[in-house]
Coordinates of C-alpha atoms and ligand atoms in Angstrom, one line a residue:
X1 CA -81.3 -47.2 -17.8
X2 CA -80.6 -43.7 -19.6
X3 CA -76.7 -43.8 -20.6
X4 CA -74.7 -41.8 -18.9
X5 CA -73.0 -38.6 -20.2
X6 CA -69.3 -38.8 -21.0
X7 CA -67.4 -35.5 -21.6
X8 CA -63.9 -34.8 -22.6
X9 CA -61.9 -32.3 -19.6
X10 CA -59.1 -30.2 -21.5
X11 CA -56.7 -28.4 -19.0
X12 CA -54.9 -25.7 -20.6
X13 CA -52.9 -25.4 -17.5
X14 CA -51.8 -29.0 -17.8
X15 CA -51.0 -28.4 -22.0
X16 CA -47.9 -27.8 -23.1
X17 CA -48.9 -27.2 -26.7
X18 CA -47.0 -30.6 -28.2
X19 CA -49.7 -31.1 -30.9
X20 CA -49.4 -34.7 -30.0
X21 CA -53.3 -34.5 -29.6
X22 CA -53.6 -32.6 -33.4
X23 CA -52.1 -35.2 -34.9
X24 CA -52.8 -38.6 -33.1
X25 CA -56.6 -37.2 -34.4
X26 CA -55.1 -37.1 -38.5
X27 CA -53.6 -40.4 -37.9
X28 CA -56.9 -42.9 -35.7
X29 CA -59.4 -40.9 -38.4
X30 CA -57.4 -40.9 -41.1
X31 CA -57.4 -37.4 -42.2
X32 CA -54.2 -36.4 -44.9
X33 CA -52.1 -33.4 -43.9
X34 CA -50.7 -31.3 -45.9
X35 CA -47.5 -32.1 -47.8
X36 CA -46.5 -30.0 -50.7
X37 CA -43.9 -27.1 -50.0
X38 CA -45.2 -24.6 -48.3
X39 CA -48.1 -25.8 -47.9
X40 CA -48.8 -24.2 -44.6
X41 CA -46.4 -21.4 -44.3
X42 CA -45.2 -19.9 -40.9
X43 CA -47.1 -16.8 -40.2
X44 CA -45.5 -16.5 -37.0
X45 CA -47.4 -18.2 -35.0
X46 CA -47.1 -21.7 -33.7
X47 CA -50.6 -22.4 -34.5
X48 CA -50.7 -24.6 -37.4
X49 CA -53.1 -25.1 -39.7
X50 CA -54.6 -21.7 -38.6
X51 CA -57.9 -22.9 -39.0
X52 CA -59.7 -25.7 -38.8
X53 CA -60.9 -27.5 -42.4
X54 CA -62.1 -30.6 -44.0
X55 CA -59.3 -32.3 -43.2
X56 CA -58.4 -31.3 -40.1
X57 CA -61.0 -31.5 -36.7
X58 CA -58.8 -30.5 -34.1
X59 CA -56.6 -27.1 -34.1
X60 CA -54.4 -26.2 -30.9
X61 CA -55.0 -22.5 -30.6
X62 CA -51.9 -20.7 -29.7
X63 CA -52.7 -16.6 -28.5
X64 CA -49.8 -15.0 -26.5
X65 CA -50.9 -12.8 -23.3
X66 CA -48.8 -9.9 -21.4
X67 CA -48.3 -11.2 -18.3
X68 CA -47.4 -8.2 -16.2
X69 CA -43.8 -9.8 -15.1
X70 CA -41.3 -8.0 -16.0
X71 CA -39.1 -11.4 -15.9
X72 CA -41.6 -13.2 -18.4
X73 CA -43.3 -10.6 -20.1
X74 CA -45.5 -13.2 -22.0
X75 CA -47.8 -16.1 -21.1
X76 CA -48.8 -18.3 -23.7
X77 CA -52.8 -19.2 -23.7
X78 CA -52.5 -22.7 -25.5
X79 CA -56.3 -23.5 -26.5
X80 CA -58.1 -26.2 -28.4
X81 CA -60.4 -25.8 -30.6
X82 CA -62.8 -28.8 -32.4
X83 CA -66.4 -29.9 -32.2
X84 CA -67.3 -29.0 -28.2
X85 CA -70.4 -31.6 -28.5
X86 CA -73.2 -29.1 -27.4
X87 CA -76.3 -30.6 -25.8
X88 CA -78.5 -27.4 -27.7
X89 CA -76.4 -28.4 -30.7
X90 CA -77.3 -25.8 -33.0
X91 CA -76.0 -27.9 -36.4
X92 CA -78.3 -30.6 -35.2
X93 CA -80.9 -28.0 -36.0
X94 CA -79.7 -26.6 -38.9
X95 CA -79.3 -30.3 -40.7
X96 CA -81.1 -30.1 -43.7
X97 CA -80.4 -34.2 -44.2
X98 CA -80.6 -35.4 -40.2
X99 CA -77.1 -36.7 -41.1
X100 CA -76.0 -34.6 -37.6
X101 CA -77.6 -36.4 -34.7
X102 CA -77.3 -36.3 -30.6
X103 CA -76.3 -39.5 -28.9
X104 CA -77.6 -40.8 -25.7
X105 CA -74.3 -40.1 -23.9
X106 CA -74.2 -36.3 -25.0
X107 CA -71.8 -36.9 -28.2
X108 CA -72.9 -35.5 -31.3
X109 CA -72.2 -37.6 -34.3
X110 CA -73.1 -37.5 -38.1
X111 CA -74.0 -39.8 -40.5
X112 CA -71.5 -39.3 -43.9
X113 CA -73.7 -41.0 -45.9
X114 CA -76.7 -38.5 -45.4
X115 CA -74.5 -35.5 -45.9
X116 CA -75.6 -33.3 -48.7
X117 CA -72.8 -30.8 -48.2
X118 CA -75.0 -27.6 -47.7
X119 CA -73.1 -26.3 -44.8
X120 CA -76.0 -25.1 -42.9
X121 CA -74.5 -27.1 -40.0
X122 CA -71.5 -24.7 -40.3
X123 CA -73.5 -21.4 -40.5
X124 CA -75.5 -22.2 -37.3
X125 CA -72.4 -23.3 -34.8
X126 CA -71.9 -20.6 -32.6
X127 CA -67.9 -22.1 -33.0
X128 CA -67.5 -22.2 -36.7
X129 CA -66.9 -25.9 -36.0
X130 CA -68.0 -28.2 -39.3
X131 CA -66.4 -27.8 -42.3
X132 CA -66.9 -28.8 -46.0
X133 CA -64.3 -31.6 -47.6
X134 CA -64.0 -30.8 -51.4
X135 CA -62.9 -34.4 -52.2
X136 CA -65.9 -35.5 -51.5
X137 CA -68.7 -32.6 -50.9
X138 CA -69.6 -33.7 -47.4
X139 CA -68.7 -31.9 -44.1
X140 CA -66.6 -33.2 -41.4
X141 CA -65.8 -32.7 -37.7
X142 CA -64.9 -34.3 -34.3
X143 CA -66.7 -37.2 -33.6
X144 CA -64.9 -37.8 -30.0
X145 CA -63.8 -41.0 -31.7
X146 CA -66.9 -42.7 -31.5
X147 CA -65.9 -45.7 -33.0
X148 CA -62.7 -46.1 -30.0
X149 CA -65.7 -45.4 -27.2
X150 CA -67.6 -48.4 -28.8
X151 CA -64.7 -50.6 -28.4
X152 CA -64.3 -48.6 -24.6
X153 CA -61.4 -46.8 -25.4
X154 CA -60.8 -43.4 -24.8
X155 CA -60.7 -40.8 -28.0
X156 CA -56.9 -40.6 -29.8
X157 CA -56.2 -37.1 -28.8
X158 CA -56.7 -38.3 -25.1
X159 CA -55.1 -41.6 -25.5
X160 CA -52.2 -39.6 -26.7
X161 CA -51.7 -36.5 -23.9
X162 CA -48.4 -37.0 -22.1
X163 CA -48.8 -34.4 -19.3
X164 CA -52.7 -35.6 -18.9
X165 CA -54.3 -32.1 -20.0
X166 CA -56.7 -34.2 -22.0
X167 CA -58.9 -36.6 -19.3
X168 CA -61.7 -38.7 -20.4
X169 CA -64.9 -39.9 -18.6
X170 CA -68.1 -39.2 -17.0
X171 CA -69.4 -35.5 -17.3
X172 CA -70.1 -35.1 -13.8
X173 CA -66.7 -36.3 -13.0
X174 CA -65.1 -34.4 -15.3
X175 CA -66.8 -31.2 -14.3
X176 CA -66.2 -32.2 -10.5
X177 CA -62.1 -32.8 -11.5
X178 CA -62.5 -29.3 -13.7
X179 CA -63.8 -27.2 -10.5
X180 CA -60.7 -28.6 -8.6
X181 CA -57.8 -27.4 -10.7
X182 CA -59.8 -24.3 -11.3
X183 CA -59.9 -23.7 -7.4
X184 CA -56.1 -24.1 -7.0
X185 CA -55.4 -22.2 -9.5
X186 CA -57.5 -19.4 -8.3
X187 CA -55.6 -19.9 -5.2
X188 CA -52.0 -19.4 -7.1
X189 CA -53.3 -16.2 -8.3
X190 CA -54.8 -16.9 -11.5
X191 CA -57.9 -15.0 -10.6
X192 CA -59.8 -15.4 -13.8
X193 CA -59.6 -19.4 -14.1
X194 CA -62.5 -20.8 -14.4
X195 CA -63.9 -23.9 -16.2
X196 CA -65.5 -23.3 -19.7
X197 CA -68.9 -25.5 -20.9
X198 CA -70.9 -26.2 -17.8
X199 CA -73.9 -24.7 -18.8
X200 CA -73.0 -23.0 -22.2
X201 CA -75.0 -24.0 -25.3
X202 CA -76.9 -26.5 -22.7
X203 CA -73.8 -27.5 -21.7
X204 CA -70.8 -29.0 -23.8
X205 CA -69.4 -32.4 -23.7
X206 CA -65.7 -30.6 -24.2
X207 CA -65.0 -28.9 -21.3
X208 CA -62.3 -26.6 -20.8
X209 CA -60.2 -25.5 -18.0
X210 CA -59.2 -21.8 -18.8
X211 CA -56.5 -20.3 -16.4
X212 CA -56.7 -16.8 -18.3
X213 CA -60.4 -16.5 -18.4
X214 CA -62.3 -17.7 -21.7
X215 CA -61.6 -14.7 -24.0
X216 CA -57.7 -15.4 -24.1
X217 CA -58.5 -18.9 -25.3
X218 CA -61.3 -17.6 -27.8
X219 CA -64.0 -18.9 -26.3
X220 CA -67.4 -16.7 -26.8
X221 CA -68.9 -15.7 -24.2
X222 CA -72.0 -16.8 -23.6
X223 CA -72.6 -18.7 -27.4
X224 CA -75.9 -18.8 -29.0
X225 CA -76.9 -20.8 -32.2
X226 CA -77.1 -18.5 -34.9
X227 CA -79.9 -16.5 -36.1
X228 CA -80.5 -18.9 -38.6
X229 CA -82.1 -21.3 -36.7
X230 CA -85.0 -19.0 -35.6
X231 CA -85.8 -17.9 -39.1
X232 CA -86.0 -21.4 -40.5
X233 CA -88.0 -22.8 -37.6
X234 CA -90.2 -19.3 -38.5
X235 CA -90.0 -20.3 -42.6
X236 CA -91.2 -24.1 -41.4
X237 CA -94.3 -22.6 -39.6
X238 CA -95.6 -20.4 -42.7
X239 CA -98.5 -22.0 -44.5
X240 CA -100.1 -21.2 -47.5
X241 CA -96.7 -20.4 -48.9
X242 CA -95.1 -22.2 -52.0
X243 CA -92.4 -24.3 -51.3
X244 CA -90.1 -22.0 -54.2
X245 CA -91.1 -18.9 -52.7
X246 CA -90.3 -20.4 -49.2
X247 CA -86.9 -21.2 -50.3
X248 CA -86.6 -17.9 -52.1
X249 CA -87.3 -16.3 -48.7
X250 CA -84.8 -19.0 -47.1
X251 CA -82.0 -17.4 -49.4
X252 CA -82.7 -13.7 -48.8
X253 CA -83.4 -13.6 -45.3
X254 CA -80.6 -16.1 -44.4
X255 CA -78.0 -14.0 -42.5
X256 CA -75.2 -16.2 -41.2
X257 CA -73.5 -14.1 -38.5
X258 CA -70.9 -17.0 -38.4
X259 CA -68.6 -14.8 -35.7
X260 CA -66.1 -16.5 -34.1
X261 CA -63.0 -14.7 -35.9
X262 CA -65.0 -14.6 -39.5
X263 CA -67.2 -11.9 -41.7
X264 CA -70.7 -12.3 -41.6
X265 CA -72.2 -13.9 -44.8
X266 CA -75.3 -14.4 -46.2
X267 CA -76.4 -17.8 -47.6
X268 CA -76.4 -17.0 -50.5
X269 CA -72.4 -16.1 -50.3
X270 CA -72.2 -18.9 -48.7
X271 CA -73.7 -20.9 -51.6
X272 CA -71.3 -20.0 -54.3
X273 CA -68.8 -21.8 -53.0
X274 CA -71.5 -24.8 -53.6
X275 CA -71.2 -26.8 -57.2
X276 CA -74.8 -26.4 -58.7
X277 CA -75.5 -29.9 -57.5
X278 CA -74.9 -29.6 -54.0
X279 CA -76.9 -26.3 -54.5
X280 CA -79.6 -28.1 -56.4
X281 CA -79.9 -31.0 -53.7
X282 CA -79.8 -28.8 -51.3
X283 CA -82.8 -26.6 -52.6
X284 CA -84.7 -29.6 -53.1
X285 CA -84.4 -31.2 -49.8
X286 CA -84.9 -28.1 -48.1
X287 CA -88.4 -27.8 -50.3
X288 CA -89.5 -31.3 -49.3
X289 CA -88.9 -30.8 -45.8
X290 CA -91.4 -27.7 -45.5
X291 CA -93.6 -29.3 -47.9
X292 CA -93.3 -32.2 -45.3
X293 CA -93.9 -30.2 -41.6
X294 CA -96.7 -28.1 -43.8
X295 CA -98.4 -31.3 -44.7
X296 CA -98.0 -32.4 -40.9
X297 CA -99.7 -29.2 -39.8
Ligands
SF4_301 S1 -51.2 -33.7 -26.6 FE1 -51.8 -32.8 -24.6 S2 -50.0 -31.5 -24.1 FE2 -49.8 -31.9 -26.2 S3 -50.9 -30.2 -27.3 FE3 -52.4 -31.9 -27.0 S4 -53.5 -31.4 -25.1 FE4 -51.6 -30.2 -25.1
SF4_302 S1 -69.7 -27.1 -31.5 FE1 -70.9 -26.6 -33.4 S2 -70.7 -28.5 -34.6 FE2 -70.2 -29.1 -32.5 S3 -72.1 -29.8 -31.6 FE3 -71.9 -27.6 -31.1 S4 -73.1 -26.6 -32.8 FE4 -72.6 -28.7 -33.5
SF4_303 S1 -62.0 -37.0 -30.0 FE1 -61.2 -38.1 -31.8 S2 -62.0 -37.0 -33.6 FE2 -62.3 -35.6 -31.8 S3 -60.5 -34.3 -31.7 FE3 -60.0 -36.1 -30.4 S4 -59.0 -37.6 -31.8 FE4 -60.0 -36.0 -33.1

C-alpha cells in the first residue's frame, strides 16, 4: 500500500511569533547560532536572522500591515518561511548529484553525502529555500525532521508550538483542518484568508493558513520552478553537441531569476562565490550526466 502523504499545517492566525519553533529546529538538528557581538544586529525588525542560511532552515517572517483601525493601526503578519516540500520540487530537478530526492509520503529529503555544493538546487526554488554551508561546501535545508517521523514523532518546530499554530499529520487532514479555520475567519471579517499550498507547485507538504491573503506573508503567487529547469532539460536533449560546449552553453544561457526578495543572477555570478573545486566538480558532473542521457538516446 502507497504511504500516505503527511503535511505540516502552519496557522498564522494561531502564531504568536515566540520563535520557539526557530530555535527548537537549531537545537533537534544541531545547527550553531550565531554568538559573537553583534552578530545579527537589530534592523528594526523582529525578524531575526533576516534570511534564511546554511545554518539556519527555518525563519519566522515578521511584515507589519495597516489595519484600517484607528485603535490598532497595525496588524502584524507573522509568517514562516523554510523548505515547503513541493510535490513538482523544482531542486529535485535541478540536482546535479541526485542528493535531493522525493519521499513516498511527499517529504523532500537530501542525501549530504552526495552534495557537491553547486547550488543549482537553490537557483531553481521558486522560494529561495536551500542554501550553501561554507564549513563544509554542501547545502542544507528543512528536512521536516525526518529522522523524528521515523521514530513517529512529530518534527521539533511542531513538537514545540505552545498555542498549536504548528499541527502535524496526514495532508488531507491537514488541508481539511486548514479550510476550517480559513472559513471562520472569513466569517470574522478577514476576507482574504485563505489556505496557502493546496495545489501550488503540485501541491506543498507545508501548508499555510494566511489570514491577510498570501502576499502579506510573502508567499508568490502562483510559483513556478525557475527558468533553469527548461533550459537544462533543453541542453540534455541536444545531440551531437560536445559535452564542453554544452556546459559552455549551460553557463551563458543560465539565467537564475531567483525572485523571492533577491536580484536575478546568472550562473555564472552565482559560481564565483564557488571555490574552484566545487566549480570543477560541478562542471564535471554536469558533463557526465549529458554525456550519460546522450548515450541513453
Ligand atoms: S513556536 Fe508556534 S507560536 Fe511560536 S513562533 Fe513558532 S509557530 Fe509561532
Ligand atoms: S521549497 Fe524549494 S527546496 Fe523545498 S522542495 Fe520546493 S523547490 Fe525544493
Ligand atoms: S520540520 Fe524540522 S527541520 Fe523542518 S523547520 Fe521544523 S524543526 Fe526545522
Amino acid at each position: 500500500m502507497a504511504k500516505k502523504e503527511v503535511a505540516m499545517l502552519f496557522d498564522a492566525s494561531h502564531c504568536t511569533g515566540c520563535k520557539g519553533c526557530q530555535v527548537a529546529c537549531k537545537q533537534w538538528n544541531m545547527l550553531p547560532a550565531t554568538l559573537e557581538k553583534n552578530g545579527n544586529p537589530f534592523t528594526g525588525s523582529y525578524q531575526s536572522p533576516m534570511d534564511l542560511n546554511g545554518n539556519t532552515r527555518l525563519v519566522m517572517t515578521f511584515d507589519e500591515q495597516e489595519s484600517g483601525n484607528k485603535f490598532q493601526e497595525l496588524n502584524f503578519a507573522i509568517g514562516r518561511r523554510s523548505c515547503y516540500h513541493c510535490t513538482d520540487a523544482a531542486c529535485v530537478k535541478a540536482c546535479s548529484s541526485g542528493a535531493l530526492f522525493h519521499m513516498k509520503n511527499g517529504v523532500v529529503a537530501f542525501d549530504t553525502d552526495k552534495c557537491n555544493g553547486c547550488t543549482y538546487c537553490q537557483s531553481a526554488c521558486p522560494f529561495d529555500v536551500p542554501r550553501f554551508r561554507k564549513t563544509d561546501g554542501r547545502i542544507d535545508k528543512c528536512t521536516m525532521c525526518l529522522d523524528r517521523l521515523e521514530e513517529g514523532q512529530v518534527p521539533a518546530c511542531v513538537k514545540t508550538c505552545q498555542p498549536e499554530a504548528l499541527r502535524f499529520g496526514d495532508r488531507e487532514e491537514m488541508i481539511r483542518i486548514g479550510m476550517q479555520r480559513v472559513e471562520f475567519l472569513k466569517k470574522k471579517g478577514f476576507a482574504k484568508a485563505e489556505l496557502y499550498g493546496v495545489t501550488e507547485m503540485g501541491g506543498l507538504h507545508i501548508l499555510t493558513v494566511c489570514k491577510h491573503g498570501h502576499e502579506a506573508y510573502g508567499l508568490p503567487t502562483n510559483p513556478k520552478p525557475n527558468k533553469m529547469i527548461d533550459t537544462m532539460s533543453a541542453m540534455r536533449t541536444v545531440t551531437g553537441v560536445g559535452a564542453a560546449a554544452v556546459v559552455a552553453g549551460l553557463a551563458a544561457t543560465f539565467v537564475a531569476a531567483r525572485g523571492y526578495r533577491r536580484k536575478d543572477v546568472t550562473i555564472e555570478e552565482a559560481k564565483q562565490g564557488w571555490t574552484q573545486e566545487q566549480r570543477d566538480k560541478a562542471d564535471r558532473e554536469v558533463k557526465e550526466l549529458l554525456a550519460k542521457e546522450a548515450r541513453n538516446q
